[in-house]
Coordinates of C-alpha atoms in Angstrom, one line a residue:
M1 CA 5.5 6.0 -53.4
S2 CA 4.0 3.0 -51.8
N3 CA 5.6 1.5 -48.7
R4 CA 7.9 -1.2 -50.1
M5 CA 7.4 -3.4 -47.0
W6 CA 3.7 -3.8 -48.0
G7 CA 4.5 -5.3 -51.4
G8 CA 2.7 -4.6 -54.7
R9 CA -0.9 -4.3 -53.4
F10 CA -0.6 -0.5 -52.9
A11 CA 0.1 1.9 -55.7
E12 CA 0.1 5.1 -53.6
G13 CA 1.8 6.1 -50.4
P14 CA -0.2 6.8 -47.3
D15 CA -1.7 10.2 -46.6
A16 CA 0.2 12.3 -44.1
I17 CA -2.5 11.8 -41.5
M18 CA -2.5 8.1 -42.1
E19 CA 1.2 8.0 -41.5
E20 CA 0.8 10.0 -38.3
I21 CA -1.9 7.7 -36.8
N22 CA -0.3 4.5 -38.1
A23 CA 3.3 5.0 -37.0
S24 CA 4.4 3.5 -33.7
I25 CA 8.2 3.8 -33.9
D26 CA 8.2 6.8 -31.5
Y27 CA 7.4 4.4 -28.6
D28 CA 7.9 0.8 -29.8
R29 CA 11.6 1.4 -30.4
K30 CA 11.8 0.3 -26.8
L31 CA 11.4 -3.2 -28.1
Y32 CA 14.6 -3.2 -30.2
R33 CA 16.5 -5.6 -28.0
Q34 CA 13.6 -8.1 -27.9
D35 CA 13.0 -7.7 -31.6
I36 CA 16.6 -8.5 -32.5
A37 CA 16.7 -11.4 -30.0
G38 CA 13.5 -12.9 -31.5
S39 CA 14.8 -12.4 -35.1
K40 CA 18.1 -14.1 -34.3
A41 CA 16.3 -17.1 -32.7
H42 CA 14.0 -17.3 -35.7
V43 CA 16.7 -17.3 -38.3
R44 CA 18.8 -19.8 -36.5
M45 CA 15.8 -22.1 -36.4
L46 CA 15.2 -21.5 -40.1
A47 CA 18.8 -22.5 -40.8
A48 CA 18.6 -25.6 -38.6
Q49 CA 15.4 -26.6 -40.5
Q50 CA 17.1 -26.0 -43.8
I51 CA 14.5 -23.4 -44.7
V52 CA 17.3 -20.8 -45.3
S53 CA 20.9 -21.4 -46.0
A54 CA 23.5 -21.4 -43.2
D55 CA 25.4 -18.7 -45.0
D56 CA 22.3 -16.4 -45.2
A57 CA 21.5 -17.0 -41.6
E58 CA 25.1 -16.1 -40.6
K59 CA 24.8 -12.9 -42.6
I60 CA 21.5 -12.0 -41.0
V61 CA 22.7 -12.7 -37.4
G62 CA 25.8 -10.6 -38.1
G63 CA 23.7 -7.8 -39.5
L64 CA 21.3 -7.8 -36.5
D65 CA 24.3 -7.6 -34.2
A66 CA 25.6 -4.6 -36.1
I67 CA 22.1 -3.0 -35.8
L68 CA 22.0 -3.6 -32.1
K69 CA 25.3 -1.9 -31.7
E70 CA 24.2 1.1 -33.8
I71 CA 21.0 1.5 -31.7
E72 CA 22.9 1.3 -28.4
D73 CA 25.6 3.7 -29.7
G74 CA 22.9 6.1 -30.8
T75 CA 23.9 6.1 -34.5
F76 CA 20.8 4.3 -35.8
T77 CA 18.3 6.4 -37.8
F78 CA 14.7 5.7 -37.0
S79 CA 12.2 6.4 -39.7
R80 CA 8.5 7.1 -39.1
A81 CA 7.8 6.2 -42.7
L82 CA 8.7 2.6 -41.8
E83 CA 6.0 2.6 -39.1
D84 CA 7.5 0.5 -36.4
I85 CA 10.6 -1.1 -34.8
H86 CA 10.3 -4.3 -36.9
M87 CA 10.3 -2.6 -40.3
N88 CA 13.0 -0.1 -39.2
I89 CA 15.3 -3.0 -38.3
E90 CA 14.4 -5.1 -41.4
A91 CA 15.1 -2.1 -43.7
R92 CA 18.4 -1.4 -42.1
L93 CA 19.3 -5.1 -42.3
G94 CA 18.7 -4.9 -46.1
E95 CA 21.0 -1.9 -46.4
L96 CA 23.8 -3.8 -44.5
I97 CA 23.7 -7.3 -46.0
G98 CA 21.6 -7.0 -49.2
P99 CA 19.1 -9.5 -50.5
A100 CA 19.8 -12.1 -47.8
A101 CA 17.9 -9.8 -45.4
G102 CA 14.6 -10.6 -47.2
R103 CA 14.8 -14.2 -46.0
L104 CA 14.5 -13.3 -42.3
H105 CA 10.7 -12.8 -42.6
T106 CA 10.2 -16.3 -43.9
A107 CA 7.5 -18.3 -41.9
R108 CA 6.6 -15.4 -39.7
S109 CA 4.4 -12.3 -39.6
R110 CA 4.6 -9.0 -37.9
N111 CA 1.7 -10.3 -35.9
D112 CA 3.6 -13.1 -34.2
Q113 CA 6.8 -11.0 -34.2
V114 CA 5.3 -8.2 -32.2
A115 CA 3.5 -10.6 -29.8
T116 CA 6.8 -12.3 -29.1
D117 CA 8.7 -9.0 -28.7
F118 CA 6.1 -7.6 -26.4
K119 CA 6.0 -10.8 -24.3
L120 CA 9.8 -10.7 -24.0
W121 CA 9.7 -7.0 -22.9
V122 CA 6.9 -7.6 -20.3
R123 CA 8.7 -10.7 -19.0
D124 CA 11.9 -8.7 -18.5
T125 CA 9.9 -5.9 -16.8
L126 CA 8.2 -8.4 -14.4
D127 CA 11.7 -9.7 -13.5
T128 CA 12.7 -6.2 -12.6
L129 CA 9.5 -5.6 -10.6
E130 CA 10.0 -8.8 -8.7
Q131 CA 13.5 -7.7 -7.7
Q132 CA 12.3 -4.2 -6.7
L133 CA 9.5 -5.7 -4.6
S134 CA 12.1 -7.9 -2.8
E135 CA 14.2 -4.8 -2.1
L136 CA 11.2 -2.9 -0.7
M137 CA 10.2 -5.8 1.5
L138 CA 13.8 -6.1 2.8
A139 CA 13.8 -2.4 3.7
L140 CA 10.5 -2.7 5.5
A141 CA 11.6 -5.9 7.3
E142 CA 14.8 -4.3 8.5
K143 CA 12.9 -1.3 9.8
A144 CA 10.5 -3.6 11.5
D145 CA 13.2 -5.6 13.2
A146 CA 14.9 -2.4 14.4
H147 CA 11.6 -1.1 15.9
A148 CA 9.8 -4.3 16.9
G149 CA 9.2 -3.0 20.4
D150 CA 8.5 0.7 19.7
V151 CA 4.9 1.4 20.5
M152 CA 2.6 3.6 18.4
P153 CA -1.1 4.0 18.0
G154 CA -3.0 1.6 15.8
F155 CA -5.9 3.2 14.0
T156 CA -9.3 2.3 12.6
H157 CA -11.3 5.1 10.9
L158 CA -8.0 7.1 11.5
Q159 CA -9.1 7.2 15.2
S160 CA -6.9 5.7 17.9
A161 CA -7.9 2.1 18.4
Q162 CA -5.3 -0.1 20.1
P163 CA -1.6 0.2 20.7
V164 CA 0.7 -1.6 18.2
T165 CA 4.4 -1.4 17.5
F166 CA 6.0 0.5 14.7
G167 CA 7.6 -2.8 13.6
H168 CA 4.2 -4.5 13.4
H169 CA 3.0 -1.6 11.2
M170 CA 6.0 -2.1 8.9
M171 CA 5.4 -5.8 8.7
A172 CA 1.8 -5.3 7.5
Y173 CA 3.3 -3.7 4.3
V174 CA 5.8 -6.6 4.0
E175 CA 2.8 -8.9 3.7
M176 CA 1.1 -6.7 1.2
F177 CA 4.1 -6.4 -1.0
A178 CA 4.8 -10.2 -0.7
R179 CA 1.3 -10.8 -2.3
D180 CA 2.3 -8.3 -5.0
R181 CA 5.5 -10.2 -5.6
S182 CA 3.5 -13.5 -5.7
R183 CA 1.2 -12.0 -8.4
V184 CA 4.2 -10.9 -10.4
R185 CA 5.6 -14.4 -10.3
D186 CA 2.3 -15.9 -11.2
A187 CA 1.8 -13.6 -14.1
R188 CA 5.3 -14.3 -15.4
K189 CA 4.8 -18.1 -15.2
R190 CA 1.4 -17.9 -17.0
M191 CA 2.7 -15.7 -19.8
N192 CA 5.8 -17.7 -20.6
E193 CA 4.6 -19.3 -23.8
C194 CA 6.1 -18.3 -27.2
P195 CA 3.8 -16.9 -30.0
L196 CA 6.6 -17.0 -32.6
G197 CA 5.6 -19.4 -35.4
S198 CA 1.9 -18.5 -35.2
A199 CA 2.6 -16.3 -38.2
A200 CA -0.3 -14.0 -39.2
L201 CA -3.0 -16.1 -37.6
A202 CA -3.1 -19.6 -39.0
G203 CA 0.5 -20.9 -38.5
T204 CA 2.7 -21.7 -41.5
S205 CA 3.3 -24.4 -44.1
F206 CA 7.0 -24.2 -43.6
P207 CA 8.5 -27.1 -41.4
I208 CA 9.5 -24.8 -38.6
D209 CA 10.5 -25.9 -35.1
R210 CA 8.6 -23.8 -32.6
K211 CA 10.0 -25.6 -29.6
A212 CA 13.5 -24.6 -30.7
T213 CA 12.7 -20.9 -30.9
A214 CA 10.7 -21.0 -27.6
A215 CA 13.6 -22.7 -25.8
E216 CA 16.2 -20.2 -27.2
L217 CA 14.1 -17.3 -26.0
G218 CA 13.6 -18.7 -22.6
F219 CA 9.9 -19.7 -22.9
D220 CA 8.6 -22.8 -21.4
R221 CA 6.7 -23.9 -24.5
P222 CA 5.1 -22.5 -27.7
T223 CA 1.6 -21.2 -27.6
A224 CA -0.9 -24.0 -28.5
N225 CA -3.2 -22.0 -30.8
S226 CA -2.0 -19.7 -33.6
L227 CA -5.1 -17.5 -33.4
D228 CA -4.7 -17.0 -29.7
G229 CA -0.9 -16.6 -30.1
V230 CA -1.2 -13.4 -32.1
S231 CA -4.3 -11.9 -30.5
D232 CA -3.6 -12.6 -26.8
R233 CA -2.8 -9.6 -24.7
D234 CA -3.8 -11.1 -21.4
F235 CA -0.1 -11.1 -20.4
V236 CA -0.1 -7.3 -20.5
I237 CA -3.4 -6.9 -18.8
E238 CA -2.3 -9.3 -16.0
A239 CA 1.0 -7.5 -15.6
L240 CA -0.9 -4.1 -15.4
S241 CA -3.4 -5.7 -13.0
A242 CA -0.6 -6.8 -10.7
A243 CA 0.9 -3.3 -11.0
A244 CA -2.4 -1.6 -10.2
I245 CA -2.8 -3.7 -7.0
C246 CA 0.8 -3.0 -6.0
A247 CA 0.1 0.7 -6.7
V248 CA -2.8 0.6 -4.2
H249 CA -0.4 -0.6 -1.5
L250 CA 2.3 1.9 -2.5
S251 CA -0.3 4.7 -2.3
R252 CA -1.6 3.6 1.1
L253 CA 1.9 3.7 2.5
A254 CA 2.6 7.0 0.8
E255 CA -0.5 8.5 2.3
E256 CA 0.7 7.4 5.8
I257 CA 4.1 8.9 5.2
V258 CA 2.5 12.2 4.2
I259 CA 0.3 12.1 7.3
W260 CA 3.1 11.0 9.7
C261 CA 5.5 13.7 8.4
S262 CA 3.0 16.5 9.2
A263 CA 3.6 18.8 12.2
Q264 CA 0.2 17.7 13.6
F265 CA 1.4 14.0 13.8
G266 CA 5.2 14.2 13.8
F267 CA 5.5 10.4 13.8
I268 CA 8.5 10.2 11.5
K269 CA 11.3 12.2 10.0
L270 CA 12.3 12.2 6.4
S271 CA 15.6 13.6 5.4
D272 CA 16.2 16.2 2.7
K273 CA 16.8 13.4 0.2
F274 CA 13.1 12.7 -0.2
S275 CA 11.7 16.2 0.7
T276 CA 11.3 19.5 -1.1
G277 CA 10.9 23.1 0.0
S278 CA 8.5 25.9 -0.8
S279 CA 9.2 28.8 -3.1
I280 CA 7.6 31.3 -0.7
M281 CA 7.4 29.6 2.8
P282 CA 11.0 29.0 4.0
Q283 CA 9.9 26.8 6.9
K284 CA 8.3 24.1 4.7
K285 CA 9.6 20.6 4.2
N286 CA 7.2 18.7 1.9
P287 CA 7.1 14.9 1.4
D288 CA 6.8 15.3 -2.3
A289 CA 8.3 11.9 -3.2
A290 CA 5.4 10.2 -1.2
E291 CA 2.8 12.5 -2.8
L292 CA 4.1 11.7 -6.3
V293 CA 4.0 7.9 -5.5
R294 CA 0.4 8.4 -4.4
A295 CA -0.4 10.4 -7.6
K296 CA 1.2 7.9 -10.0
T297 CA -1.4 5.3 -8.8
G298 CA -3.9 7.1 -11.1
R299 CA -1.7 6.7 -14.1
I300 CA -1.2 3.0 -13.4
F301 CA -5.0 2.5 -13.0
G302 CA -5.5 4.4 -16.2
S303 CA -3.1 2.2 -18.2
L304 CA -4.9 -0.9 -17.1
Q305 CA -8.3 0.5 -17.8
G306 CA -7.2 1.9 -21.2
L307 CA -6.0 -1.5 -22.3
L308 CA -9.1 -3.3 -21.1
V309 CA -11.2 -1.0 -23.1
V310 CA -9.0 -1.4 -26.2
M311 CA -9.3 -5.2 -26.0
K312 CA -12.9 -5.7 -24.9
G313 CA -14.5 -5.7 -28.4
L314 CA -11.9 -7.2 -30.7
P315 CA -12.8 -10.2 -32.8
L316 CA -10.1 -12.8 -33.5
A317 CA -7.4 -12.5 -34.5
Y318 CA -5.2 -9.4 -34.9
S319 CA -6.6 -5.8 -35.2
K320 CA -4.6 -2.6 -35.5
D321 CA -6.3 -1.5 -32.3
M322 CA -3.7 -3.7 -30.5
Q323 CA -1.0 -1.2 -31.5
E324 CA -2.4 0.9 -28.6
D325 CA -1.3 -1.7 -26.1
K326 CA 2.3 -0.6 -25.8
E327 CA 2.1 2.9 -24.6
Q328 CA -0.3 1.8 -21.9
A329 CA 2.1 -0.9 -20.8
F330 CA 5.2 1.2 -21.1
D331 CA 3.7 4.0 -19.0
G332 CA 2.0 1.9 -16.4
L333 CA 4.8 -0.5 -15.7
S334 CA 7.5 2.2 -15.8
S335 CA 5.4 4.2 -13.4
V336 CA 5.1 1.4 -10.8
S337 CA 8.8 0.7 -11.2
L338 CA 9.7 4.3 -10.4
A339 CA 7.2 4.3 -7.5
L340 CA 8.8 1.2 -6.0
A341 CA 12.3 2.7 -6.3
A342 CA 11.1 5.9 -4.6
M343 CA 9.2 4.1 -1.8
T344 CA 12.2 1.8 -1.1
G345 CA 14.4 4.9 -0.7
M346 CA 11.9 6.6 1.6
V347 CA 11.5 3.5 3.8
K348 CA 15.3 3.2 4.2
D349 CA 15.5 7.0 4.9
L350 CA 12.6 7.5 7.4
E351 CA 13.1 7.4 11.1
P352 CA 10.3 7.1 13.7
N353 CA 10.0 9.6 16.5
T354 CA 9.6 7.0 19.2
K355 CA 8.8 9.4 22.0
V356 CA 6.0 11.0 20.0
L357 CA 4.7 7.6 18.9
K358 CA 4.6 6.3 22.5
K359 CA 2.8 9.3 23.8
A360 CA 0.3 9.1 21.0
A361 CA -0.1 5.3 21.6
G362 CA -1.7 6.0 24.9
S363 CA -4.1 8.6 23.7
G364 CA -7.8 8.1 22.8
Y365 CA -8.3 5.5 25.5
S366 CA -6.4 3.0 23.3
T367 CA -6.2 0.3 26.1
A368 CA -9.9 0.1 26.6
T369 CA -10.0 -3.3 24.9
D370 CA -7.3 -4.5 27.3
L371 CA -9.6 -3.4 30.2
A372 CA -12.5 -5.3 28.6
D373 CA -10.3 -8.4 28.1
W374 CA -9.1 -8.2 31.7
L375 CA -12.7 -8.2 33.0
V376 CA -13.4 -11.3 30.9
R377 CA -10.2 -13.1 31.8
V378 CA -9.9 -12.3 35.5
L379 CA -13.5 -11.7 36.6
G380 CA -15.1 -14.2 34.2
M381 CA -17.5 -11.6 32.9
P382 CA -19.2 -12.2 29.5
F383 CA -17.5 -10.1 26.9
R384 CA -20.7 -8.1 26.0
D385 CA -21.0 -7.2 29.7
A386 CA -17.3 -6.3 29.9
H387 CA -17.7 -4.1 26.8
H388 CA -20.5 -2.2 28.5
V389 CA -18.6 -1.8 31.8
T390 CA -15.5 -0.6 29.9
G391 CA -17.6 1.9 28.0
R392 CA -18.9 3.4 31.2
I393 CA -15.4 3.7 32.6
V394 CA -14.2 5.4 29.3
A395 CA -17.1 7.8 29.7
L396 CA -15.8 8.6 33.2
A397 CA -12.3 9.3 31.8
V398 CA -13.9 11.6 29.1
E399 CA -15.9 13.4 31.8
R400 CA -12.7 13.9 33.9
N401 CA -10.6 14.7 30.9
C402 CA -8.0 12.2 31.9
E403 CA -6.4 9.0 30.4
L404 CA -7.9 5.6 31.2
H405 CA -5.1 4.6 33.6
K406 CA -5.7 7.7 35.6
V407 CA -9.3 7.0 36.5
P408 CA -9.3 6.4 40.2
L409 CA -9.9 2.8 41.3
E410 CA -12.9 3.8 43.5
D411 CA -14.5 5.3 40.4
M412 CA -14.0 2.1 38.5
Q413 CA -15.4 0.1 41.4
A414 CA -18.5 2.3 41.4
V415 CA -19.1 0.9 38.0
D416 CA -18.3 -2.7 39.1
P417 CA -17.2 -3.4 42.6
K418 CA -15.2 -6.6 41.7
I419 CA -12.5 -4.5 39.9
T420 CA -9.2 -4.5 41.8
D421 CA -6.0 -2.5 41.5
E422 CA -4.6 -5.3 39.3
V423 CA -6.4 -3.8 36.4
F424 CA -3.8 -1.0 36.2
Q425 CA -1.3 -3.7 35.1
V426 CA -3.0 -4.0 31.7
L427 CA -3.7 -0.3 31.1
S428 CA -0.1 0.7 30.0
V429 CA 0.6 0.6 26.3
D430 CA 3.8 -1.4 26.7
K431 CA 1.9 -4.2 28.6
S432 CA -0.9 -4.0 26.1
V433 CA 1.4 -4.7 23.1
R434 CA 3.3 -7.4 25.0
S435 CA 0.0 -9.2 25.7
R436 CA -0.9 -9.5 22.0
V437 CA 0.9 -12.9 21.6
S438 CA -1.6 -14.6 19.3
Y439 CA -0.1 -15.6 15.9
G440 CA 0.1 -12.4 13.8
G441 CA -0.3 -10.2 16.8
T442 CA 1.7 -7.1 17.7
A443 CA 3.7 -8.5 20.6
P444 CA 7.4 -7.5 20.0
A445 CA 8.5 -11.1 20.1
N446 CA 6.1 -11.9 17.4
V447 CA 7.2 -9.0 15.3
R448 CA 10.9 -9.9 15.6
K449 CA 10.2 -13.5 14.7
Q450 CA 8.2 -12.5 11.6
A451 CA 10.7 -9.8 10.5
R452 CA 13.7 -12.2 10.8
R453 CA 11.8 -14.9 8.9
W454 CA 11.4 -12.5 6.0
L455 CA 15.0 -11.3 6.4
K456 CA 16.1 -14.9 6.1
E457 CA 13.9 -15.5 3.0
L458 CA 15.2 -12.3 1.4
G459 CA 18.8 -13.4 2.0
K460 CA 19.7 -10.8 4.6
A461 CA 19.5 -12.7 7.9

């Protein structure tokens, strides 16, 4: 038997393999809310334009509401033979209200229907991601404010570089995730044009009102070109691009949590809520949540790359290849959403070991730059000369196996006789971080100011 949704062109039904490769209902059923919302907007517009009768439109809207309830109650039967969510809903609508259901598809195609449904779903998801990013930024800013003055080592090449504060480190991630939130907002704004009314690819001869359907569905305007309206998937690619960049930031923070939780570092503590044990080693407490956030980054990258490859060679307008867009988006965007939720929980949960951090902050001759700056500021030495003098003093500390502030003054003066005992005032980690008062620097006053600015913006100050 031919698929009755395809009309009279086909005399035979599809081969079983054709049905298997063609069906998308197993995953695109996620779009049921958006599909029903789009259909209701469409039929109301058709009635307003007197393309269908008010009575038929009322029956269709009532039937769609009944289907929505069935799906949400779990009593709706999905059929793979009907391919996708659109045909499943339309077939059930016919069962519920009879011939009037056939008028719903007037002046539209599955091409503009699926583009509209998918845009609505991506837009809803971006709204969720924006809220999740705000919650993560808030958790980081609160942690930064609480630990604005707690010193820790700052690293380059994972080697001790200069002292910073734990709050300053947290605020670095606030800035990263703020850019992610900005990208999400930009992507939402750019995608907010309605494809409905583009029909299959050329528009329609019916006197439809595309501005009305766009407005009812919360779009800023209709798409300006029907070919582009049905074939554009930039909105998904851009959403996944934003998700991929966000995943980079999540993975970097996850990596630091994994390192910081290790016995070798001991910089932070994570509670049992975000840790797991070992089946054989009873002493183990593993930061599995952080490791899984780090790993999900690969899935998110894969979703973006997969969709880019699907779209790269498609001529205008619609091709069935584009059915492969949804699984990529569903997996990638749900993965970043889960990772954001897990990271927010971990940030709220973690507590820095301030004593360990302070001790580590002074290791590795981390105040060497402060010594060089002192030579420039107090003795008027050119920075390159000061860099050389400081390097020689560090070499003395290495030779004596002591910290920089424990090198005797007379040994320093052997390198440069103008050095006085005032130099020891800049060699402590606390004084080092307090001196970094330039805008964006790690001075605790700076960190508190930035943290509280973000707390105010996020509505928690």
